[in-house]
PDB file of C-alpha atoms in Angstrom:
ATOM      1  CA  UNK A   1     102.266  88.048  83.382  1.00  0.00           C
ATOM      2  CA  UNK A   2     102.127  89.684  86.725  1.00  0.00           C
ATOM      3  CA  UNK A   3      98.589  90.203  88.415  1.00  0.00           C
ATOM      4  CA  UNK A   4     100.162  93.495  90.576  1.00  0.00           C
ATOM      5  CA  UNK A   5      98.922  96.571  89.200  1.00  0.00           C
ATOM      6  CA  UNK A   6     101.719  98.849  88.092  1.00  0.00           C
ATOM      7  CA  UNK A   7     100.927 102.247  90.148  1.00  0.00           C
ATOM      8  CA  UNK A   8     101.355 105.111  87.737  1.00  0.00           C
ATOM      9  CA  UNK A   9     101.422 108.170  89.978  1.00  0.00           C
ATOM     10  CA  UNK A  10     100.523 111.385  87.723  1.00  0.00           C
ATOM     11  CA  UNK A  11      99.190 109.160  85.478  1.00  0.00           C
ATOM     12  CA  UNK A  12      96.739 111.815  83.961  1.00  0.00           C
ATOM     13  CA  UNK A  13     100.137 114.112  83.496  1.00  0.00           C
ATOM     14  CA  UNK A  14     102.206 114.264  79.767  1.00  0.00           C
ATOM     15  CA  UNK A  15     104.446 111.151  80.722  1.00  0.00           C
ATOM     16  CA  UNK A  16     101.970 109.436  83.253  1.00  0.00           C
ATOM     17  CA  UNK A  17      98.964 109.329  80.825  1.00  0.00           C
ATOM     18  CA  UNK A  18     101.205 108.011  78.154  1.00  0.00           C
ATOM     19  CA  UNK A  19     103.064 105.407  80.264  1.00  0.00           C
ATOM     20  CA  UNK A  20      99.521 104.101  81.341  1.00  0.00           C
ATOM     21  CA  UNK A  21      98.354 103.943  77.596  1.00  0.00           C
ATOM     22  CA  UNK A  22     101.220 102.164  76.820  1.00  0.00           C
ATOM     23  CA  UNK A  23     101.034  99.677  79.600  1.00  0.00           C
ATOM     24  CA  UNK A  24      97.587  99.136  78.882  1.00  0.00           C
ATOM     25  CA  UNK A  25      97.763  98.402  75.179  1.00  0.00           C
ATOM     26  CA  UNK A  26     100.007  95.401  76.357  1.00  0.00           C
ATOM     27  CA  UNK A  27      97.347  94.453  78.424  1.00  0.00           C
ATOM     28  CA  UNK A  28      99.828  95.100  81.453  1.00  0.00           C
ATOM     29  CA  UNK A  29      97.444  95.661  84.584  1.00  0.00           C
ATOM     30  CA  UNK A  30      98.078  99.630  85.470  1.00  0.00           C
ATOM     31  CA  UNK A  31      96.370 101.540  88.652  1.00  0.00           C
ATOM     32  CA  UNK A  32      96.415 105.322  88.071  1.00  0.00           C
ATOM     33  CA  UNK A  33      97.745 107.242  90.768  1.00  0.00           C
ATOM     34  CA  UNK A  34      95.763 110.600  90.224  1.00  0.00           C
ATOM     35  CA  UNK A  35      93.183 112.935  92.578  1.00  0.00           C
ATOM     36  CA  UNK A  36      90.138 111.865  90.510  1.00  0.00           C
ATOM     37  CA  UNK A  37      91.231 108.052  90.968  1.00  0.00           C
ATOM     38  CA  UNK A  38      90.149 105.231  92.419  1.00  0.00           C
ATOM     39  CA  UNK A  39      91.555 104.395  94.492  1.00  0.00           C
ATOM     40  CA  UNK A  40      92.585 108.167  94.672  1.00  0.00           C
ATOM     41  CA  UNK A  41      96.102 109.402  94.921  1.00  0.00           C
ATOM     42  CA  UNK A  42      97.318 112.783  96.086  1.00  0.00           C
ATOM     43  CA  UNK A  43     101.026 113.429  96.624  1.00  0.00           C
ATOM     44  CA  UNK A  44      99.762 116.272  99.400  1.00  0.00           C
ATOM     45  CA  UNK A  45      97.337 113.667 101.250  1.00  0.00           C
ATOM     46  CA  UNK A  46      99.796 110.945 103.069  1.00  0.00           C
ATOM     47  CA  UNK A  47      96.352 109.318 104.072  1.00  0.00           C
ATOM     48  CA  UNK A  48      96.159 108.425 100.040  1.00  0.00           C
ATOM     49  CA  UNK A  49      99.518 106.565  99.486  1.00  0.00           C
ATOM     50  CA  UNK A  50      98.602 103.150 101.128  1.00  0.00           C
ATOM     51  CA  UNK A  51      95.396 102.270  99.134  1.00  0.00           C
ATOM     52  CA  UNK A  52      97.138 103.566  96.060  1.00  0.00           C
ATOM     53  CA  UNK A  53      99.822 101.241  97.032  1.00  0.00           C
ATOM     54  CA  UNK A  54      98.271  98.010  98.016  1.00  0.00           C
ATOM     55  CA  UNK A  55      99.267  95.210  96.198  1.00  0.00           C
ATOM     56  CA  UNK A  56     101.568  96.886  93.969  1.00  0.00           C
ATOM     57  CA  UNK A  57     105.103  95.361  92.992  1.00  0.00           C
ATOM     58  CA  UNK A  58     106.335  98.326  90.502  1.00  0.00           C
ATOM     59  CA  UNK A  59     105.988 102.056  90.478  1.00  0.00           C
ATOM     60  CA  UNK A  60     106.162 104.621  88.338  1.00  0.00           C
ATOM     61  CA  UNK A  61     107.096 107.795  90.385  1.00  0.00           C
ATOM     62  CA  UNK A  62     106.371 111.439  88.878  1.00  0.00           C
ATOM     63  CA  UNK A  63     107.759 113.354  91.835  1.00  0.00           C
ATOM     64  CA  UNK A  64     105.591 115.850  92.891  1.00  0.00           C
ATOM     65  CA  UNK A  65     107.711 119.723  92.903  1.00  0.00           C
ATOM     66  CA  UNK A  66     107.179 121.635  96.093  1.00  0.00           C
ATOM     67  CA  UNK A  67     107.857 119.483  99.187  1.00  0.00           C
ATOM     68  CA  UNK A  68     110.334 116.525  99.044  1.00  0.00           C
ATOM     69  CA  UNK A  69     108.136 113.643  98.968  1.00  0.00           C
ATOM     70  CA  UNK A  70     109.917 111.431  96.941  1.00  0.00           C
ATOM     71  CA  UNK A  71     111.766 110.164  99.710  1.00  0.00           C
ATOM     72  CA  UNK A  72     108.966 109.138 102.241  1.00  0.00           C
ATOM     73  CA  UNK A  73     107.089 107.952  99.162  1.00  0.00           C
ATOM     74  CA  UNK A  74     109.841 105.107  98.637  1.00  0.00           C
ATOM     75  CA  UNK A  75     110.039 104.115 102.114  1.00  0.00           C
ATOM     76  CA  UNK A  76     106.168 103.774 102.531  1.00  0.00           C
ATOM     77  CA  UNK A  77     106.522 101.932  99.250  1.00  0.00           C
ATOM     78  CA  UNK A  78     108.790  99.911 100.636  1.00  0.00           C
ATOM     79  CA  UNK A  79     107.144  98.742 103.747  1.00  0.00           C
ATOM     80  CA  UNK A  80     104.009  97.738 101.661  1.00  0.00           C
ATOM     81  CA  UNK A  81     105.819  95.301  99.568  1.00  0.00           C
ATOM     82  CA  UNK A  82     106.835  97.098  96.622  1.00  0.00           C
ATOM     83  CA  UNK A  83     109.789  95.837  94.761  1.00  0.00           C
ATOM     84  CA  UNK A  84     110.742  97.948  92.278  1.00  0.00           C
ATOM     85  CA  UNK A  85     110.832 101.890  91.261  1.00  0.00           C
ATOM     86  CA  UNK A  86     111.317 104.006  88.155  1.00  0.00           C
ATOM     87  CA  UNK A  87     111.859 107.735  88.644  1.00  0.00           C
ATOM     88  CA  UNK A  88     111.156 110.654  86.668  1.00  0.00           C
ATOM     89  CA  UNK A  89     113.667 112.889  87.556  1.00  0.00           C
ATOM     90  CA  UNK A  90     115.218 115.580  85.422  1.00  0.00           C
ATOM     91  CA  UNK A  91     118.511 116.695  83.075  1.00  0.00           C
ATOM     92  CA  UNK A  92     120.649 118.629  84.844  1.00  0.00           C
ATOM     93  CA  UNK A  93     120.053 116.619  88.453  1.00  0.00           C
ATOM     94  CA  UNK A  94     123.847 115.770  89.004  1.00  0.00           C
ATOM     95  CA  UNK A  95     125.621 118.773  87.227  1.00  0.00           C
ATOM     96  CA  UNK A  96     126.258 121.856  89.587  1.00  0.00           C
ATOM     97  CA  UNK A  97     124.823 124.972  88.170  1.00  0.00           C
ATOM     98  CA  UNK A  98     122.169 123.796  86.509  1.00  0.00           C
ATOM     99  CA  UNK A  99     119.027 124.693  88.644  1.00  0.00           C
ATOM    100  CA  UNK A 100     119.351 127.614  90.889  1.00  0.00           C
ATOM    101  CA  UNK A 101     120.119 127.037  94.602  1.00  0.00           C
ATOM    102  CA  UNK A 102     116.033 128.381  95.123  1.00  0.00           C
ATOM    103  CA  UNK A 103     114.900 125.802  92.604  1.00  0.00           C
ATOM    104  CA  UNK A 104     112.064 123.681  93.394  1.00  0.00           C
ATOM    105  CA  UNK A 105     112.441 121.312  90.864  1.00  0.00           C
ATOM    106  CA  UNK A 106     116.266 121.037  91.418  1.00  0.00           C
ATOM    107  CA  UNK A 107     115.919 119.713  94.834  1.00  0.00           C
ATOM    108  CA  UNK A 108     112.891 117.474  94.182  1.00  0.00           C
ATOM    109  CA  UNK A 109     115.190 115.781  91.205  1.00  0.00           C
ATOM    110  CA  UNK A 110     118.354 115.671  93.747  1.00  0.00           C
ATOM    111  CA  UNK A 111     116.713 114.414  96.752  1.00  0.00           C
ATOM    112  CA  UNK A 112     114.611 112.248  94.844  1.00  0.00           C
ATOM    113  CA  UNK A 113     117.558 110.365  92.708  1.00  0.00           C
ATOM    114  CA  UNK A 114     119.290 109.772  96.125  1.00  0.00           C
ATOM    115  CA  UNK A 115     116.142 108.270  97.487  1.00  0.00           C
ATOM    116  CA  UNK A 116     115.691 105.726  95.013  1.00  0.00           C
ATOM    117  CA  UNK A 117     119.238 105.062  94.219  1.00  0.00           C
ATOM    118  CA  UNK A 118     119.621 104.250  98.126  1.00  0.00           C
ATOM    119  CA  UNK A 119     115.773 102.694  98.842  1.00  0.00           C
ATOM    120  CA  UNK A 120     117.138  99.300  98.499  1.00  0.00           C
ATOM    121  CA  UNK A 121     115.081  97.995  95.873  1.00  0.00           C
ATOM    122  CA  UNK A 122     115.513  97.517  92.258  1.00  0.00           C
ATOM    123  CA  UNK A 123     115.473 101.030  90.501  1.00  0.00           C
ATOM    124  CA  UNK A 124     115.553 103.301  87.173  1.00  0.00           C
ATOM    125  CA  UNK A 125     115.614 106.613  86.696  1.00  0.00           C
ATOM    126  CA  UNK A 126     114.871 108.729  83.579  1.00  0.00           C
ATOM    127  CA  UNK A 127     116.252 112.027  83.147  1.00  0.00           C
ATOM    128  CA  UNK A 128     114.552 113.623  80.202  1.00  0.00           C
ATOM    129  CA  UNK A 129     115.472 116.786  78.524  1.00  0.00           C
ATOM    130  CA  UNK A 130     113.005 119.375  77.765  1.00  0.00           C
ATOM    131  CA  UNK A 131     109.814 118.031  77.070  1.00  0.00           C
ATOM    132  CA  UNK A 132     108.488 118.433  73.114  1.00  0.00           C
ATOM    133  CA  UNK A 133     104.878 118.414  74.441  1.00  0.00           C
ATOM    134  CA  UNK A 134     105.294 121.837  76.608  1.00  0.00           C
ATOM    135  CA  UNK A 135     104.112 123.507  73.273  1.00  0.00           C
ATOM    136  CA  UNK A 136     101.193 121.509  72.553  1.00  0.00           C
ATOM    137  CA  UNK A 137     100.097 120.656  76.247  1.00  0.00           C
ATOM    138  CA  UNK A 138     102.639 122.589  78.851  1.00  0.00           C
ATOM    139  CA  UNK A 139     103.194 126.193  79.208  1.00  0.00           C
ATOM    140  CA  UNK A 140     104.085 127.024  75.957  1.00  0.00           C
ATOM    141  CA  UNK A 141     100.865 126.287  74.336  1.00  0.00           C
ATOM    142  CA  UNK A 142      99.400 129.257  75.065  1.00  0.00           C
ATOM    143  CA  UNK A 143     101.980 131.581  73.855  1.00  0.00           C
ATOM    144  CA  UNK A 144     102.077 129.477  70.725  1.00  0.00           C
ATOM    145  CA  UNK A 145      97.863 130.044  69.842  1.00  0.00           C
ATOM    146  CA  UNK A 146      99.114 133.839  70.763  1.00  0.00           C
ATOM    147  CA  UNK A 147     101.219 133.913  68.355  1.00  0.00           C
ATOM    148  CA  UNK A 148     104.728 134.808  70.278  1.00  0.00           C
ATOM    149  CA  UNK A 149     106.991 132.794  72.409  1.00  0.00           C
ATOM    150  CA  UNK A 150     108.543 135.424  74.738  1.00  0.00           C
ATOM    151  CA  UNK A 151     111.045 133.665  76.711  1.00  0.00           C
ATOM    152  CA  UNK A 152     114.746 134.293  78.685  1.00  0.00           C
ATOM    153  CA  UNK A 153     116.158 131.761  76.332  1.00  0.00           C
ATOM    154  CA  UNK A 154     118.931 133.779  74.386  1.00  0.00           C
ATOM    155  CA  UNK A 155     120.398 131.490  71.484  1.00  0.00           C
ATOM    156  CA  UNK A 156     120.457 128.889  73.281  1.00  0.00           C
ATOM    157  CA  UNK A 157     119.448 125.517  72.142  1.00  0.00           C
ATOM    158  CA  UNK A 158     117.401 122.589  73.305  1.00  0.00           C
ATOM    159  CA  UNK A 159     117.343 118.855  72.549  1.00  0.00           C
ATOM    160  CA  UNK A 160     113.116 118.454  73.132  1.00  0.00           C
ATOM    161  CA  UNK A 161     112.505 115.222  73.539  1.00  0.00           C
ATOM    162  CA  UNK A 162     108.765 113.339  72.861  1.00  0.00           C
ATOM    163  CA  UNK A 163     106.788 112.206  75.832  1.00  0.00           C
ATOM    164  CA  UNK A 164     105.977 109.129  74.325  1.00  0.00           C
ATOM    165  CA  UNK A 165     109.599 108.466  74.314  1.00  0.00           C
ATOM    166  CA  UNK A 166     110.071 109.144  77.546  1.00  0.00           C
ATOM    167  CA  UNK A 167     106.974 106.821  78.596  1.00  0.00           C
ATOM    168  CA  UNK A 168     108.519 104.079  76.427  1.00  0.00           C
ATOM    169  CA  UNK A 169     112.100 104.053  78.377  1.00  0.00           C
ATOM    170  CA  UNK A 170     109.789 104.237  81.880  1.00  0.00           C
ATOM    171  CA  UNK A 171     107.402 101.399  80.575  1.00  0.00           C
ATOM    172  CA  UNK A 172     110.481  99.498  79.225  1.00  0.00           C
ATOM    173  CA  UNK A 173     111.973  99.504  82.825  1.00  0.00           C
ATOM    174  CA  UNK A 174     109.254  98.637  84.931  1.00  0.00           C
ATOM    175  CA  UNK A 175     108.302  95.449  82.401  1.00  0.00           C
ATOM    176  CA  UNK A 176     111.516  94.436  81.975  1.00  0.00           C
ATOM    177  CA  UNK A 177     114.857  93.194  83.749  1.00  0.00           C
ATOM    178  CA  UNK A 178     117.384  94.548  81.803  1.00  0.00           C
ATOM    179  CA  UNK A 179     117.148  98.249  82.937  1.00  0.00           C
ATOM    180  CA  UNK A 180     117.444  98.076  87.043  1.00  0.00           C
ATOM    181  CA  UNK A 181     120.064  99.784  88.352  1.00  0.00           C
ATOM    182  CA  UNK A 182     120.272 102.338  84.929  1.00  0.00           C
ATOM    183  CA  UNK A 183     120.463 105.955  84.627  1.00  0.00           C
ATOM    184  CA  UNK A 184     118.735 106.908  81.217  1.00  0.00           C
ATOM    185  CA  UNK A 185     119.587 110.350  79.594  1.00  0.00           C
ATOM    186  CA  UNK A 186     117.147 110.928  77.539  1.00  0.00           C
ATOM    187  CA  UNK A 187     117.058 113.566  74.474  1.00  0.00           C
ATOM    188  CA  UNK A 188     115.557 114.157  70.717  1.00  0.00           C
ATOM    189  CA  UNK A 189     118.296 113.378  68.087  1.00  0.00           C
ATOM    190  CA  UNK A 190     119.163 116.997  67.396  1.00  0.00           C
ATOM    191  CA  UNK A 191     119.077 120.585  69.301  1.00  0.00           C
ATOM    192  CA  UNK A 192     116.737 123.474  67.807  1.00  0.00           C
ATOM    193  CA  UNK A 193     116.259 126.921  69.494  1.00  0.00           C
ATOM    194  CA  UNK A 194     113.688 128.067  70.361  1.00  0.00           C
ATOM    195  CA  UNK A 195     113.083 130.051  67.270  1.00  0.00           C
ATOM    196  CA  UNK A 196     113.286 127.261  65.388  1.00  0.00           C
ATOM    197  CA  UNK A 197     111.144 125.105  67.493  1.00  0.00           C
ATOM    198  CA  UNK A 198     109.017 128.093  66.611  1.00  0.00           C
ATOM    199  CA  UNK A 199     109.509 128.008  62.690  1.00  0.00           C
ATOM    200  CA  UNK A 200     108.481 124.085  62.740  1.00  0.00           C
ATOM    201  CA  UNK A 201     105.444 124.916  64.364  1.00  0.00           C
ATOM    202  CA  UNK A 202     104.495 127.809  61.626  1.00  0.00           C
ATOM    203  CA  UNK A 203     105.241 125.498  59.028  1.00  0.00           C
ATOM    204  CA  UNK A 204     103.138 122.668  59.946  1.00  0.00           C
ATOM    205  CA  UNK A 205     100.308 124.860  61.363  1.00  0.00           C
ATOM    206  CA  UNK A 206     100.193 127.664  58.935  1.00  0.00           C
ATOM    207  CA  UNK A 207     100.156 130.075  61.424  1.00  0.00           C
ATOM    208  CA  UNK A 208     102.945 132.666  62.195  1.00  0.00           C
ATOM    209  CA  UNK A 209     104.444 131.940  65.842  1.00  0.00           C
ATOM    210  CA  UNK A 210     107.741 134.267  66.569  1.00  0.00           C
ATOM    211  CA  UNK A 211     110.216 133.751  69.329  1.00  0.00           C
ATOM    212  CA  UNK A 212     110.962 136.934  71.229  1.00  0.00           C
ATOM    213  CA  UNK A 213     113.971 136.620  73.542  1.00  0.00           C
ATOM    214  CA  UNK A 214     113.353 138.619  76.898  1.00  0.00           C
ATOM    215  CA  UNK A 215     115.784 139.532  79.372  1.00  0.00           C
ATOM    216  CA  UNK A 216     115.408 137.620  82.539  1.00  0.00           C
ATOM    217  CA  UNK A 217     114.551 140.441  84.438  1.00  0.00           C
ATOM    218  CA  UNK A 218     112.284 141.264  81.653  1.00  0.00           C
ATOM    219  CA  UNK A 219     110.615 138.294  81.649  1.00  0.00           C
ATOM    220  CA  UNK A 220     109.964 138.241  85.073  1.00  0.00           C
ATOM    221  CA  UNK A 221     108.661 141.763  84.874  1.00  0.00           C
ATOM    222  CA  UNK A 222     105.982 140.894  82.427  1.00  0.00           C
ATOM    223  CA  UNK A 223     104.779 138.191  84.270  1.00  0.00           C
ATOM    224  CA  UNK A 224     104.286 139.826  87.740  1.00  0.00           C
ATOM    225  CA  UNK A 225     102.392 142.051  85.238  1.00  0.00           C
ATOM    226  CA  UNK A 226     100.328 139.413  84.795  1.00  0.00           C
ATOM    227  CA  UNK A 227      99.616 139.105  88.169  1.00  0.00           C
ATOM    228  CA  UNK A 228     102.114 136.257  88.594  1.00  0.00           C
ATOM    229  CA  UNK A 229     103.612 135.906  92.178  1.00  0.00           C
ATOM    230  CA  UNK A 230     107.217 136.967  92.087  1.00  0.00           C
ATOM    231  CA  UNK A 231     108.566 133.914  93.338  1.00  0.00           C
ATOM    232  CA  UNK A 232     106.905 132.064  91.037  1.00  0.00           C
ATOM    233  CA  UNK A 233     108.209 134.291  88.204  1.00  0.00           C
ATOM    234  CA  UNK A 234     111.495 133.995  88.847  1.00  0.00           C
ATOM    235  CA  UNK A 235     111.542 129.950  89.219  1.00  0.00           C
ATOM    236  CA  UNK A 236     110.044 129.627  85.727  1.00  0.00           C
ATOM    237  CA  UNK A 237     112.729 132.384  84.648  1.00  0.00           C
ATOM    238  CA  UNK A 238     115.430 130.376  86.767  1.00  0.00           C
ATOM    239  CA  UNK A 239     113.871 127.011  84.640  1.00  0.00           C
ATOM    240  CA  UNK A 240     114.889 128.671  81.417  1.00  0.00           C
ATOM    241  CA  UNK A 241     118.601 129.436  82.653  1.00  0.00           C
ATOM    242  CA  UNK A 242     120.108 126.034  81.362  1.00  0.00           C
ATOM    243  CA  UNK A 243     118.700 126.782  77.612  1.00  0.00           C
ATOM    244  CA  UNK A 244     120.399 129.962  77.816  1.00  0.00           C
ATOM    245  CA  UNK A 245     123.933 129.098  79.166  1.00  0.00           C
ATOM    246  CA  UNK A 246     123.573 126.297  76.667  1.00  0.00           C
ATOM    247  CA  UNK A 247     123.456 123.855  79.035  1.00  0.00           C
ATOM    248  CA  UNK A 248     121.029 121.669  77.023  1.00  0.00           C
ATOM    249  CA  UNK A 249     121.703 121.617  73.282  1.00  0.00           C
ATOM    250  CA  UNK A 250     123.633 118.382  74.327  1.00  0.00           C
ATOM    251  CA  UNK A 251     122.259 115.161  72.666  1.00  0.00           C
ATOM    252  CA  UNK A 252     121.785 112.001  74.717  1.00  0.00           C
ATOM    253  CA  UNK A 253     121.759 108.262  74.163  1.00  0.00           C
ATOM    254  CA  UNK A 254     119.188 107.444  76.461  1.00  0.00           C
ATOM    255  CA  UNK A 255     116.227 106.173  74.219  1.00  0.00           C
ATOM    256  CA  UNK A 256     118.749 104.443  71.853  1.00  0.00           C
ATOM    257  CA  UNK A 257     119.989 102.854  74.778  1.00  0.00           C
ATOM    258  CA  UNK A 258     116.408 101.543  76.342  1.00  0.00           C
ATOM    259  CA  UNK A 259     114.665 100.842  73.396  1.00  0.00           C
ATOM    260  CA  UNK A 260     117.154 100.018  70.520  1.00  0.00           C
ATOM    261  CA  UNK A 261     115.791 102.589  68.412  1.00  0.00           C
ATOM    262  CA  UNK A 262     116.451 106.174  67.850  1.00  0.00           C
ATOM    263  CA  UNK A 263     114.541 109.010  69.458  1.00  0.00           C
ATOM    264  CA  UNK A 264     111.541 110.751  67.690  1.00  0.00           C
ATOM    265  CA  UNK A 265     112.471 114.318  65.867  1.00  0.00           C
ATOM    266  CA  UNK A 266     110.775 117.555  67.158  1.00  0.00           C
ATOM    267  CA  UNK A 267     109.419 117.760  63.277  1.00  0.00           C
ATOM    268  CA  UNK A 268     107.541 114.232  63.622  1.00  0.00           C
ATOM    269  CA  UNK A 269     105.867 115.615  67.201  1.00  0.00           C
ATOM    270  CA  UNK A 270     105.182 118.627  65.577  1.00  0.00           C
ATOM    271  CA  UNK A 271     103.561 116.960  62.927  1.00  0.00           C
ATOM    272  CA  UNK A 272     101.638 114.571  64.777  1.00  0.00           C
ATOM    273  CA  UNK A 273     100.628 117.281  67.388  1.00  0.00           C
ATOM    274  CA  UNK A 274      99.206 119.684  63.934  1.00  0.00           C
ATOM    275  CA  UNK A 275      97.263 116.629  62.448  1.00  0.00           C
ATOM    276  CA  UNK A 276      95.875 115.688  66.559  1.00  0.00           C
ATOM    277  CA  UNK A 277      94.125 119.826  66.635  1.00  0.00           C
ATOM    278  CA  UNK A 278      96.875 120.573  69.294  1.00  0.00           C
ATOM    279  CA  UNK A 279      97.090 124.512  68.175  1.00  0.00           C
ATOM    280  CA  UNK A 280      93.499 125.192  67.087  1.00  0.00           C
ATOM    281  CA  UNK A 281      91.880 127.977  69.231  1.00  0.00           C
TER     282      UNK A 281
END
């Protein structure tokens, strides 16, 4: 077994935190890249990277939206010794259309990818469709406890797929060799709406949560309301698009593929998430 710590960086985040338990309960020797580590790690602070790197072989990289860092991140890495990489990128990174041309997370995905796929070291990335865990932990929880899921999402549907899958393919690539040079599409084994995402989550929690489909403009509306800046509105309106052009209600075989089993259903996460306290006020 290597002695290199495997740098997690968000590894307090949904996938990071999960990839580091997972690495950890097979006693696989994990440094967490986060601001309140130690050594700490701050995507912002270049100063941070080389401590958080030292001595590493393998690193996880959750890219960090905003300013394309990816890229420098991988060449630092490189220089220090590291050998291999698994990115987090996202669904959608190689199809035109998906993310709008103003998308932050669009470009971090695409510039990212081309990084890593061109880096010169051994590399994975995992593009996960919509994460499960954005009502329990993301930024649907709150709207869930409320009650109401107002969202631009139309009829569209969405094939969630668990974190803990997700961490699995990403731990499964930086322990073993069968995965370098892969591109894993990663999805649940069936598309819901977002109503019935909704109608799972009343069932299992006893409480009544309704979907409410908005208008983008609407949508975007009620959040400057809010006191939301507008550009910030209309990215997380923009992040939405794809669900309602039914650009993901596609299944994958991603998870199947890394980990010879199938994918977890959104009914088992919701079920696990109920019984875990994830919706109590």
């Amino acid at each position: 077994m290597t002695e290199h710590p495997i740098l997690i960086t968000g590894g307090t985040g949904k996938v990071g935190g999960r990839a580091v338990s997972q690495l950890r309960a097979k006693d696989v020797p994990v440094r967490v890249g986060s601001r309140s580590s130690d050594p700490r790690f701050d995507w912002t602070d270049r100063d941070t990277w080389d401590a958080a790197l030292q001595g590493v072989k393998k690193v996880f990289i959750v890219p960090h939206d905003g300013e394309l860092l990816t890229r420098p991140f991988v060449q630092r890495a490189k220089e220090l010794g590291v050998e291999r990489v698994v990115l987090l990128s996202g669904r959608g990174a190689d199809i035109p259309g998906y993310a709008g041309e103003d998308s932050i997370a669009g470009k971090t995905h695409i510039d990212g990818e081309d990084a890593v796929r061109n880096c010169g070291l051994e590399w994975t990335i995992v593009r996960p469709a919509w994460f499960a865990q954005n009502f329990s932990e993301g930024f649907f929880r709150d709207a869930v406890i409320a009650g109401e899921l107002r969202l631009p999402a139309g009829d569209g549907a969405a094939s969630f797929v668990d974190a803990e899958d997700i961490a699995a393919v990403a731990v499964a690539a930086l322990t073993e060799d069968t995965h370098v040079g892969k591109t894993y599409e990663l999805s649940g084994p069936s598309a819901l709406t977002i109503g019935e995402a909704a109608a799972l989550i009343s069932e299992a929690t006893g409480r009544t949560v309704r979907y409410v489909s908005l208008t983008p403009e609407d949508f975007i509306a009620e959040l400057i309301a809010e006191g939301w800046p507008k550009a910030d509105a209309e990215d997380y309106a923009d992040s939405v698009g794809p669900i309602r052009r039914d650009m993901d209600s596609h299944l994958s075989d991603g998870v199947q593929a890394a980990l010879g089993r199938p994918p977890r259903s959104f009914a088992q996460f919701v079920a696990d998430a109920a019984a875990a306290g994830a919706w109590r006020d």
